[in-house]
Coordinates of C-alpha atoms in Angstrom, one line a residue:
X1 CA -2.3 12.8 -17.8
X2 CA 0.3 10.4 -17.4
X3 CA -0.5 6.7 -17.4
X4 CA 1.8 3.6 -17.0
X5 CA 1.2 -0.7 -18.1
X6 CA 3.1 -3.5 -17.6
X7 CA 5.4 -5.1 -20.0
X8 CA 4.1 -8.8 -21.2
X9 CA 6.3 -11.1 -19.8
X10 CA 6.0 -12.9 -23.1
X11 CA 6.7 -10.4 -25.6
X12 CA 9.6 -10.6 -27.9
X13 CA 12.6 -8.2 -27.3
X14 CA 12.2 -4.7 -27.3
X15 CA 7.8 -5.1 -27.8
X16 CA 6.2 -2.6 -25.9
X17 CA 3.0 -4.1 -23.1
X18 CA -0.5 -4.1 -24.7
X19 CA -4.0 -3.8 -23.0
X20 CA -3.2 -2.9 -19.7
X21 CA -3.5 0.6 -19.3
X22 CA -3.6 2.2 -16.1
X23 CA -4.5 5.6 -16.6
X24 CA -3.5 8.1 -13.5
X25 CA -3.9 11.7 -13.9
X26 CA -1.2 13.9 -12.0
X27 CA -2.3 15.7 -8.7
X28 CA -1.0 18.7 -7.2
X29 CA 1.5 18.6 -4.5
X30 CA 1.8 22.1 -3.3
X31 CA -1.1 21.7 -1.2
X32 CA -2.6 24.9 -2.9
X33 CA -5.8 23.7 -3.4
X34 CA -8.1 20.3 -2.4
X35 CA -10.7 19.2 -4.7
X36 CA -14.2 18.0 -3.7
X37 CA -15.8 15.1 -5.0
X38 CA -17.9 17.4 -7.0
X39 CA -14.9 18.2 -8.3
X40 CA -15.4 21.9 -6.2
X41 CA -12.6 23.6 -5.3
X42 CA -12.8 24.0 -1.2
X43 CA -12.7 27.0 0.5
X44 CA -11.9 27.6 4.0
X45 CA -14.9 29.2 6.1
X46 CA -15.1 32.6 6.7
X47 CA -18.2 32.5 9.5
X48 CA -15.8 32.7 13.0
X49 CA -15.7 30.6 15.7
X50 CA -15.3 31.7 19.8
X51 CA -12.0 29.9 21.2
X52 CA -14.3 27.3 22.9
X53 CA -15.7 25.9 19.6
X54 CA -12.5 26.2 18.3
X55 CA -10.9 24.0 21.4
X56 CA -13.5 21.5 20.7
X57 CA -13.0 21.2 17.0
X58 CA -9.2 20.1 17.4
X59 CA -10.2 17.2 19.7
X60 CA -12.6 15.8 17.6
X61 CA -9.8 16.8 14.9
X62 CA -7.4 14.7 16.9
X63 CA -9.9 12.0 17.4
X64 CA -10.6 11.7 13.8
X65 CA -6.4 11.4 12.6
X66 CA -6.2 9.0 14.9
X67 CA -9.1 6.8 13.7
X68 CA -8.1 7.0 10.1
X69 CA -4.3 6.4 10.8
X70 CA -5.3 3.5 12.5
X71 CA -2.7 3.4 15.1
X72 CA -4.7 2.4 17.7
X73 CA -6.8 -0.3 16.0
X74 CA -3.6 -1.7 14.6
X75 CA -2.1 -2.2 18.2
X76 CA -5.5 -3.7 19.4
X77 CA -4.1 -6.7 16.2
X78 CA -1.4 -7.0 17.4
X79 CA 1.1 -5.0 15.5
X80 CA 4.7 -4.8 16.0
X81 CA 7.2 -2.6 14.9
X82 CA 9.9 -3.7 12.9
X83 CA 13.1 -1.9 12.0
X84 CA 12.2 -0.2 9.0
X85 CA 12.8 -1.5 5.2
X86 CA 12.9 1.3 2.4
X87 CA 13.1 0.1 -1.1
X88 CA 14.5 3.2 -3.5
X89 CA 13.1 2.5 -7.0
X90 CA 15.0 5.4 -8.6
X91 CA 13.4 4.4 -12.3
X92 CA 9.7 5.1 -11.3
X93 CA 11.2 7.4 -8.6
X94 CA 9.4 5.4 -5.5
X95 CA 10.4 5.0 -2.2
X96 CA 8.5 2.9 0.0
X97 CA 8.8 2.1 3.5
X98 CA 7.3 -0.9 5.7
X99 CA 7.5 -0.1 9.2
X100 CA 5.1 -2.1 11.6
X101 CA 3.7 -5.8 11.1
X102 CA 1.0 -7.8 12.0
X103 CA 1.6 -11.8 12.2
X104 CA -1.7 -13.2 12.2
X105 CA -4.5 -11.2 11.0
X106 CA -8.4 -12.1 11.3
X107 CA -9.8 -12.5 8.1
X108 CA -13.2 -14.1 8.5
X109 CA -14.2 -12.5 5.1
X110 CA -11.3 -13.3 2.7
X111 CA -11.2 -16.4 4.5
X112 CA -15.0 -17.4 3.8
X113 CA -15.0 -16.0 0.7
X114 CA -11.5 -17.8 -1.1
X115 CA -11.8 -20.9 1.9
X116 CA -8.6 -20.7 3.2
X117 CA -7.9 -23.4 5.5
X118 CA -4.3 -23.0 5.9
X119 CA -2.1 -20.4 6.5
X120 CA -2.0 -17.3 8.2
X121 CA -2.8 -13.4 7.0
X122 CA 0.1 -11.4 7.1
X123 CA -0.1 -7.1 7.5
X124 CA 2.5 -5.4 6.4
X125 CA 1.9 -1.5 7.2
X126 CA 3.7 0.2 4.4
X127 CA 4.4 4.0 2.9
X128 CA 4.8 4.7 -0.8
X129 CA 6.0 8.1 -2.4
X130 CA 7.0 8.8 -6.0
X131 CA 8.1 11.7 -7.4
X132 CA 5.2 12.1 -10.3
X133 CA 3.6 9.0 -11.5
X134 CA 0.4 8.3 -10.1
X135 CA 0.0 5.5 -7.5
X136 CA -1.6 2.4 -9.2
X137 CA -1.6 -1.5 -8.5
X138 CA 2.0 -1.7 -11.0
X139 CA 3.6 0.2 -7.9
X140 CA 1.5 -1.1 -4.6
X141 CA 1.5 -4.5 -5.4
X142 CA 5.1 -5.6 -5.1
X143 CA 5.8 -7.4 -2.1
X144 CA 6.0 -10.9 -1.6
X145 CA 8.5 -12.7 1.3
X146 CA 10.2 -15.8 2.1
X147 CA 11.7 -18.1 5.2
X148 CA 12.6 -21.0 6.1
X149 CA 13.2 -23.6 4.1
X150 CA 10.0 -24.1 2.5
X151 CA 7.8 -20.8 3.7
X152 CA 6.8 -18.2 1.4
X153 CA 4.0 -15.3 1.6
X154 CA 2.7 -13.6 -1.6
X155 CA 0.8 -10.4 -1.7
X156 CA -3.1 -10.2 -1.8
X157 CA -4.9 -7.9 -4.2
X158 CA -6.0 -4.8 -1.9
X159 CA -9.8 -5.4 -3.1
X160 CA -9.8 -9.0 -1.6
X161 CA -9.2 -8.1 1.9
X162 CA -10.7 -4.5 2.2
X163 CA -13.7 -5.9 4.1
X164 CA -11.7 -7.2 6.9
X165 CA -9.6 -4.3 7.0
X166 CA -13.3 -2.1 7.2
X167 CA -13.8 -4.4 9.8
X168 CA -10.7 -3.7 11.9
X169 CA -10.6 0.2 10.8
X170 CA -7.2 -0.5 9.0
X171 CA -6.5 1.5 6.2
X172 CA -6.0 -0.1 2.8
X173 CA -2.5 0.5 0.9
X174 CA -4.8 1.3 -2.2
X175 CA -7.3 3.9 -0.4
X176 CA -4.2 6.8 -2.0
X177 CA -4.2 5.2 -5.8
X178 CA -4.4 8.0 -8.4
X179 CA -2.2 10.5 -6.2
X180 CA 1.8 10.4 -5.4
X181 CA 1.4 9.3 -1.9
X182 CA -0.3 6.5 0.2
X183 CA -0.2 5.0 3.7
X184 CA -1.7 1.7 5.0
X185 CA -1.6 -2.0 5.4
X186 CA -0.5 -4.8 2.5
X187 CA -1.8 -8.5 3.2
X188 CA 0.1 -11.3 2.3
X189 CA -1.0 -14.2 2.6
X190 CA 1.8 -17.1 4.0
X191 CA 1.7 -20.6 2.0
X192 CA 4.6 -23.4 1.3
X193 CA 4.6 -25.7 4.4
X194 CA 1.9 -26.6 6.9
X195 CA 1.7 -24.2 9.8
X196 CA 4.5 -21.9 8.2
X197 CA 4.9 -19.0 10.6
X198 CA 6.3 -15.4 10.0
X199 CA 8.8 -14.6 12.2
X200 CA 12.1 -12.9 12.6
X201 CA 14.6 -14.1 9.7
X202 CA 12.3 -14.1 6.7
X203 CA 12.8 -12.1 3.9
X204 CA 10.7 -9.0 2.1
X205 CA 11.2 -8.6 -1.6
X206 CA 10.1 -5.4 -3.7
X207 CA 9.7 -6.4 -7.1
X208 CA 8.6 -4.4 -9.7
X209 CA 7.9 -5.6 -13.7
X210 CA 8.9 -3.3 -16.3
X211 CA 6.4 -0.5 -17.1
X212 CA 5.5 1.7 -19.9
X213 CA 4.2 5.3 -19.7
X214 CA 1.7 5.8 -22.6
X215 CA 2.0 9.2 -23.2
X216 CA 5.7 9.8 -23.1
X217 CA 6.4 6.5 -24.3
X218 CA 9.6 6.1 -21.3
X219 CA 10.0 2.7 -20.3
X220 CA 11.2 2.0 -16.8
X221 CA 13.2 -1.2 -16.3
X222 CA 12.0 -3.5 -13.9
X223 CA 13.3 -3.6 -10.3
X224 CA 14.2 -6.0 -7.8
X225 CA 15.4 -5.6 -3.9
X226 CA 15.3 -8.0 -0.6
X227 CA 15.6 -7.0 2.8
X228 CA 15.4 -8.8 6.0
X229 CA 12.4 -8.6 8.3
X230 CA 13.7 -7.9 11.9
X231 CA 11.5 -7.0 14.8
X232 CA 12.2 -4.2 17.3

């Protein structure tokens, strides 16, 4: 069990975070086994199937990757692809890559729900990796991004906007927390001045605050790194 927390940005030199555990267990990643929600161990079936049933099962296969991927939902929003930004975080050992966007996204929910009036919903479909440490919001929710003079867009908690993203059959960057890898779309939400647009020229910045593992007791540094957004 290996479980990180966030340094208080008020605590004196050299004070370690309190009260903000996130506990992640480590999962396998030799693919040797999957585990049920009953916590089962699966097994593959031995009953055997003629070639027919067995063509038919990798369509609907097929079908159903492409549904959760979301790839073809995400260009029915809109998406673009971008050339691709990898941030490196060698001290948590996380790379994570943002390759596709989507410039103004329909939130009737988050919108109803938080009145929003101004300012549009940006999607940022991102990767994240890390070597061991278990995927939690200390590592997904990073991102934030500037333009212009007075634009800015800050990152929305997963859990705000998972209705519209339901909606839309967009995968949520959160749906993978607890394991070393996830896949799906960040929101951001764009504020500063009126009718601030995303576009070509704006900035994306990683930045991670210092973290704590609780039962090693390794601290990793915090980490910082901006890239520019620039569409393909």
């Amino acid at each position: 069990m290996r479980t990180i927390t966030r340094l208080a940005a008020a605590a004196a030199a050299g004070a370690l975070a309190l009260g903000l555990a996130a506990c992640n267990e480590q999962v396998p990643t030799d693919g040797s086994t999957s585990q049920q929600g009953d916590g089962q161990t699966s097994q593959p079936s031995e009953e055997p199937t003629s070639s027919g049933q067995e063509s038919d099962q990798g369509t609907d296969q097929e079908t159903d990757e492409e549904s959760t991927d979301g790839s073809g939902t995400a260009s029915a929003q809109g998406a673009q692809d971008i050339v691709p930004i990898t941030y490196t975080d060698p001290e948590v050992g996380l790379t994570q890559t943002c390759d596709q966007i989507i410039t103004d996204f329909d939130a009737p929910t988050y919108t109803a729900e938080y009145d929003v009036s101004v300012g549009q919903i940006v999607l940022l479909h991102c990767s994240i990796t890390t070597d061991e440490l278990g995927i939690d919001s200390h590592l997904y929710h990073t991102l934030s991004m500037e333009g212009g003079d007075y634009g800015w867009a800050t990152q929305l908690a997963p859990s705000s906007i998972e209705e519209d993203l339901a909606a839309a059959d967009l995968p949520n960057i959160n749906e993978g927390e607890g394991t070393t890898s996830t896949e799906g779309w960040v929101a951001l939400e764009v504020g500063g001045e009126e009718n601030a647009t995303v576009t070509e020229g704006w900035t994306v910045t990683y930045e991670r605050s210092a973290l704590e593992n609780q039962s090693t007791g390794d601290v990793y540094a915090s980490y910082t790194d901006t890239q520019d957004l620039v569409l393909e």
